[in-house]
PDB file of C-alpha atoms and ligand atoms in Angstrom:
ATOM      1  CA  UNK C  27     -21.246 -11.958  10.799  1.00 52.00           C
ATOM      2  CA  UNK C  28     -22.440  -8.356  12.373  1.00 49.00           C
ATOM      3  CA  UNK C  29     -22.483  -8.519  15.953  1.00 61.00           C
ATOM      4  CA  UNK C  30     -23.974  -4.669  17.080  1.00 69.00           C
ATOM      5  CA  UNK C  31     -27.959  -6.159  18.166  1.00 75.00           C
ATOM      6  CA  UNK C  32     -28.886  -2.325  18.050  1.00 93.00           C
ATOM      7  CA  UNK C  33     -27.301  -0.913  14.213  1.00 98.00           C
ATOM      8  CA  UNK C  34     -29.111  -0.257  11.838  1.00 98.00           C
ATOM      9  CA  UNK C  35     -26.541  -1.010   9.225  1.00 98.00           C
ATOM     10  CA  UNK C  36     -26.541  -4.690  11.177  1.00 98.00           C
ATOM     11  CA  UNK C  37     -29.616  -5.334  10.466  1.00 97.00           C
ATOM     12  CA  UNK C  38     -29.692  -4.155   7.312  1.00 98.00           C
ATOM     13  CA  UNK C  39     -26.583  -6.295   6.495  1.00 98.00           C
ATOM     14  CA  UNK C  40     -28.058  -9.245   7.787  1.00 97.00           C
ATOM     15  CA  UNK C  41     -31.063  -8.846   5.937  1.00 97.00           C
ATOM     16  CA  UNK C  42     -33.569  -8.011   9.301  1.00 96.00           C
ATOM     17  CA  UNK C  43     -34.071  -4.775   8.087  1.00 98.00           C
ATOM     18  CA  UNK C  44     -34.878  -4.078   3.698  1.00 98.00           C
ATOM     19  CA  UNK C  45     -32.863  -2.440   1.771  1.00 98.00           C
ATOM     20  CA  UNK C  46     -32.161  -2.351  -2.545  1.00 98.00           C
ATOM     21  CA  UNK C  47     -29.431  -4.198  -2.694  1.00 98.00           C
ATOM     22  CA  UNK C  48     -26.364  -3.353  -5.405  1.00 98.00           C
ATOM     23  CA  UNK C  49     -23.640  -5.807  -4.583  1.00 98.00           C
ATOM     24  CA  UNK C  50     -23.051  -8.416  -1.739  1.00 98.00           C
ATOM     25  CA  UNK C  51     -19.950 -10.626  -1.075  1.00 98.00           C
ATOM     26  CA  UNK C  52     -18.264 -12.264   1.673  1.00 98.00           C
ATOM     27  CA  UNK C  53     -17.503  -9.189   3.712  1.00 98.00           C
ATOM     28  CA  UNK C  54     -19.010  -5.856   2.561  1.00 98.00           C
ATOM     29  CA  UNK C  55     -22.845  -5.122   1.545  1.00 98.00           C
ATOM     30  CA  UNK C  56     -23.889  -2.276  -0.977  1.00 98.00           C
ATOM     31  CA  UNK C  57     -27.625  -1.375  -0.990  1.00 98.00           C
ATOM     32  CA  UNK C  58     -29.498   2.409  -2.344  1.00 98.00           C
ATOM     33  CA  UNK C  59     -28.917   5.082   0.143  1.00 98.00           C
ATOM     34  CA  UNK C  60     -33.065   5.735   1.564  1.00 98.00           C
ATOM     35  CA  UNK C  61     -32.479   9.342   0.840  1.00 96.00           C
ATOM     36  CA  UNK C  62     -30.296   9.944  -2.232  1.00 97.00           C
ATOM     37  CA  UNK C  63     -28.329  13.440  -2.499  1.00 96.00           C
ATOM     38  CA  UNK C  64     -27.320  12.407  -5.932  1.00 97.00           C
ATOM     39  CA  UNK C  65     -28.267  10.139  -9.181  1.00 97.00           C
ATOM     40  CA  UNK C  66     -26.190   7.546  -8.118  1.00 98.00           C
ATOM     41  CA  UNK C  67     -26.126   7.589  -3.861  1.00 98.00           C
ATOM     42  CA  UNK C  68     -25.262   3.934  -2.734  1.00 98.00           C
ATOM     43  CA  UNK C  69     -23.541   2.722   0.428  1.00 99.00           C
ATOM     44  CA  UNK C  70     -20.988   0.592   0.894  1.00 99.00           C
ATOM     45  CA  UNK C  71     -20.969  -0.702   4.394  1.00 98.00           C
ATOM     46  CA  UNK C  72     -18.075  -3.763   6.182  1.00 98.00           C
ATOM     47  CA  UNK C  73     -20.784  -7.162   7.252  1.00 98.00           C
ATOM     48  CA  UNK C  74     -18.805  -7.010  10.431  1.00 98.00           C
ATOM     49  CA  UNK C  75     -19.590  -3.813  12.745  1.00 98.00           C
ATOM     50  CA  UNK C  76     -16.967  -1.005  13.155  1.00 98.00           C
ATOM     51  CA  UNK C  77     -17.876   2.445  13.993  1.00 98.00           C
ATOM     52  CA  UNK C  78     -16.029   4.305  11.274  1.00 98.00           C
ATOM     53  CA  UNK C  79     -13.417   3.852   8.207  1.00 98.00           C
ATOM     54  CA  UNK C  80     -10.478   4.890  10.704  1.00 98.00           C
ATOM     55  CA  UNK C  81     -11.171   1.843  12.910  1.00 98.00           C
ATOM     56  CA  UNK C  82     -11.584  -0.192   9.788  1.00 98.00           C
ATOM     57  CA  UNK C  83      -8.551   1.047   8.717  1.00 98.00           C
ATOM     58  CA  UNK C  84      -6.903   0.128  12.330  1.00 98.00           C
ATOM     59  CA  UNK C  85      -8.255  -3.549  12.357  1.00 98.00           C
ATOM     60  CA  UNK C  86      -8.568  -4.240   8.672  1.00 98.00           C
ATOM     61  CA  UNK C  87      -6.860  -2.563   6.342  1.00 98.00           C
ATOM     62  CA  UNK C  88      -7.274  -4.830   3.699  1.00 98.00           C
ATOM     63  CA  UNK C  89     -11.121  -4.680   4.191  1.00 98.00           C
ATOM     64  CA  UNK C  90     -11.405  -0.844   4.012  1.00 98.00           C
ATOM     65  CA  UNK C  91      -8.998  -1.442   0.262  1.00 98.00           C
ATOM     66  CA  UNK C  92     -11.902  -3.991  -0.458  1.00 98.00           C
ATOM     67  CA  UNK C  93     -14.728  -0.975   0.599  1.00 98.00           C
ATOM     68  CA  UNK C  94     -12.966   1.248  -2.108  1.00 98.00           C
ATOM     69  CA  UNK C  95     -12.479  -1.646  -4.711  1.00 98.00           C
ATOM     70  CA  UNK C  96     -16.332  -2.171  -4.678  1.00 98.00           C
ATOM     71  CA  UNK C  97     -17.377   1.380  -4.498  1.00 98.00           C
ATOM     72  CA  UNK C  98     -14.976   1.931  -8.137  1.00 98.00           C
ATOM     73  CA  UNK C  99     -16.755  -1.085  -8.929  1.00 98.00           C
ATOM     74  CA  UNK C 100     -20.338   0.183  -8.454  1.00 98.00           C
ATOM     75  CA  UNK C 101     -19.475   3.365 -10.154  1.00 98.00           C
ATOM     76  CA  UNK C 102     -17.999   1.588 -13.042  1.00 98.00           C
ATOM     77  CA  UNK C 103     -21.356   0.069 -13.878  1.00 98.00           C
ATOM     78  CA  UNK C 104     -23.563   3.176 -12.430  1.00 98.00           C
ATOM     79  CA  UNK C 105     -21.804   6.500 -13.846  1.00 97.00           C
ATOM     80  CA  UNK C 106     -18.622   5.857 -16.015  1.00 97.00           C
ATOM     81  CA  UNK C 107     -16.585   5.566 -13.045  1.00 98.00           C
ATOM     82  CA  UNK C 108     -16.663   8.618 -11.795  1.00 97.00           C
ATOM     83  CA  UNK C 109     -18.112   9.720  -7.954  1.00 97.00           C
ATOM     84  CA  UNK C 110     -16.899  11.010  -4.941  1.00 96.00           C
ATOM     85  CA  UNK C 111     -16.202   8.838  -1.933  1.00 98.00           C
ATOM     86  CA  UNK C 112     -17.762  10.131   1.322  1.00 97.00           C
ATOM     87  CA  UNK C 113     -16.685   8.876   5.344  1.00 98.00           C
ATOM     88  CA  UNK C 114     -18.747  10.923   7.633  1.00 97.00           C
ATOM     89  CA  UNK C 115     -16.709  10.751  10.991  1.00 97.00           C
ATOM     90  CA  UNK C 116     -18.016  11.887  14.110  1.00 97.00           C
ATOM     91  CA  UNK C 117     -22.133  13.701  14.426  1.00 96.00           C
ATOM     92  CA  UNK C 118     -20.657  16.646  14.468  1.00 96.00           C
ATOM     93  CA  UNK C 119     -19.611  16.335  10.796  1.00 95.00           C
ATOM     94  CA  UNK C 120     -22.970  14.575  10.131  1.00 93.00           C
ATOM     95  CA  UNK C 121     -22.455  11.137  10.645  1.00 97.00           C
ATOM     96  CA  UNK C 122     -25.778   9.668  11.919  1.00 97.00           C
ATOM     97  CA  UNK C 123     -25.312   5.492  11.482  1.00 98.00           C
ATOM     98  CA  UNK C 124     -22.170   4.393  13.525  1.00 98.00           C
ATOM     99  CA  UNK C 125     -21.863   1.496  11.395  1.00 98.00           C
ATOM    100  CA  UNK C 126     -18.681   2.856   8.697  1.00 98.00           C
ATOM    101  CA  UNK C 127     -20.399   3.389   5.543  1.00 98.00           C
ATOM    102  CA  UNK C 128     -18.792   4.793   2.012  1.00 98.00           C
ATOM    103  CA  UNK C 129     -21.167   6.776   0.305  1.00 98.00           C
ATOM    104  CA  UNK C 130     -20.617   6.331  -3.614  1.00 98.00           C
ATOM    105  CA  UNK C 131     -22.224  10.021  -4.965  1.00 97.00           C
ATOM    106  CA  UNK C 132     -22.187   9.922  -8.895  1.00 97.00           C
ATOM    107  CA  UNK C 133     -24.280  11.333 -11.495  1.00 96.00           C
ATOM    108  CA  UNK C 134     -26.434  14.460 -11.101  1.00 94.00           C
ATOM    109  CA  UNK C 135     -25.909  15.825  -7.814  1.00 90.00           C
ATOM    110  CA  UNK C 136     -29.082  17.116  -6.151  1.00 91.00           C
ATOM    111  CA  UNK C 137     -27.931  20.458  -4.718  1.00 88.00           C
ATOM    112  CA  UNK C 138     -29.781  21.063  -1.523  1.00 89.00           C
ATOM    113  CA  UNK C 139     -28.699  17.984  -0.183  1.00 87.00           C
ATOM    114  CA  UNK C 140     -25.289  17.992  -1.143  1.00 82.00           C
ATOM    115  CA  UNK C 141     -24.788  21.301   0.459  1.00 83.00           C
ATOM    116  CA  UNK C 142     -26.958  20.184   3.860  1.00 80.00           C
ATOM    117  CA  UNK C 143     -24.621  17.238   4.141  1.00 79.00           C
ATOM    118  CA  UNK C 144     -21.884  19.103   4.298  1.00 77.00           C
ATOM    119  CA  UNK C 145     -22.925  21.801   6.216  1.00 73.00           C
TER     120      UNK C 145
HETATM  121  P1  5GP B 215     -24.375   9.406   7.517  1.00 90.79           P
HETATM  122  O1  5GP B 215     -25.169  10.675   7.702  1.00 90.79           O
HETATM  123  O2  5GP B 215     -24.266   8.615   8.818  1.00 90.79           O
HETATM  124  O3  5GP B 215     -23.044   9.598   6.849  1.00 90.79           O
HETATM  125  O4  5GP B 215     -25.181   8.535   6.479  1.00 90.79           O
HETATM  126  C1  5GP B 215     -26.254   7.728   6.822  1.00 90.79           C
HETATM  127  C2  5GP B 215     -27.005   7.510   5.541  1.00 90.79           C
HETATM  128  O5  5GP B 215     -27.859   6.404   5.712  1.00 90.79           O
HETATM  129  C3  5GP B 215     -27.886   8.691   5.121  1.00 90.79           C
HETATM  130  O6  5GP B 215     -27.508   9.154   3.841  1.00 90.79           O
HETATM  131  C4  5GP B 215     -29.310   8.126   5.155  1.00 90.79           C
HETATM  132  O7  5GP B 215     -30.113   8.613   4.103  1.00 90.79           O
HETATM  133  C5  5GP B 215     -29.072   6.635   5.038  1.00 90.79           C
HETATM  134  N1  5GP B 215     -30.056   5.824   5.707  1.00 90.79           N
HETATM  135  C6  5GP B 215     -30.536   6.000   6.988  1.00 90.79           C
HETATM  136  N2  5GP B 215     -31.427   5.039   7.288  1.00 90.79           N
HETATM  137  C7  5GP B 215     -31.511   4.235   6.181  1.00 90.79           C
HETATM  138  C8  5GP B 215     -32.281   3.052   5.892  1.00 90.79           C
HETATM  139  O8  5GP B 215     -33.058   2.540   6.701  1.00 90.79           O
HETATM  140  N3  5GP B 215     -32.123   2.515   4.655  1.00 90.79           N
HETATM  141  C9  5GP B 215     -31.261   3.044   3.723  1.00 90.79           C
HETATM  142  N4  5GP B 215     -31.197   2.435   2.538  1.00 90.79           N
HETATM  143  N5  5GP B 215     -30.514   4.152   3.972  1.00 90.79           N
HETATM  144  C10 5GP B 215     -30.649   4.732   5.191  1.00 90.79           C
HETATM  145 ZN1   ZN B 216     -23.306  -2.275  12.843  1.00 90.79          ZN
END
């Protein structure tokens, strides 16, 4: 279903690259963020490949409702439903993996991290 031969997030949604998987379905893949800022620090990435939530918002919108849906989901089962729902857009505001990916931040926050992923 992913098309992009060089993403990361691709790969990892295709199963070529490992990840901890939280929840899988047709069209969106939710593994354990590699370096977690908080408690609970999953993504929630589209199987096919757009760049950000904007252009799955243009194409899809239905699919970036369906992102949300399973992040509330995941946080529902991980920390009482509450979390904050992260789309970094663009490197300069820290996006590193142009594959769109929510990040679902619940539980203890660490800091450092937080603050570094913001900043
Ligand atoms: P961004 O900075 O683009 O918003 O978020 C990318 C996220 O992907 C980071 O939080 C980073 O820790 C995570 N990440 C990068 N490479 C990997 C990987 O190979 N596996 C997993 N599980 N997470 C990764
Ligand atoms: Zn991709």
């Amino acid at each position: 279903m992913a098309e992009e031969t060089d993403c990361l997030f691709c790969k990892i949604a295709e199963g070529q690259v490992p990840s901890t998987k939280v929840y899988e379905d047709d069209t969106v893949y939710a593994f354990k963020d590699i370096n977690p800022m908080s408690e609970v620090h999953v993504l929630v990435i589209p199987k096919k490949h757009y760049p950000n939530a904007a252009a799955v918002a243009a194409a899809d919108p239905q699919l970036l409702a369906h992102i949300v849906e399973t992040a509330q989901k995941i946080a529902d089962d991980q920390c009482d439903g509450a979390y904050h729902l992260l789309f970094n857009t663009g490197a300069a505001a820290g996006q590193t993996v142009f594959h769109c990916h929510a990040h679902v931040l619940g539980g203890r926050p660490d800091p450092a991290k937080l603050a570094g992923a913001l900043a």
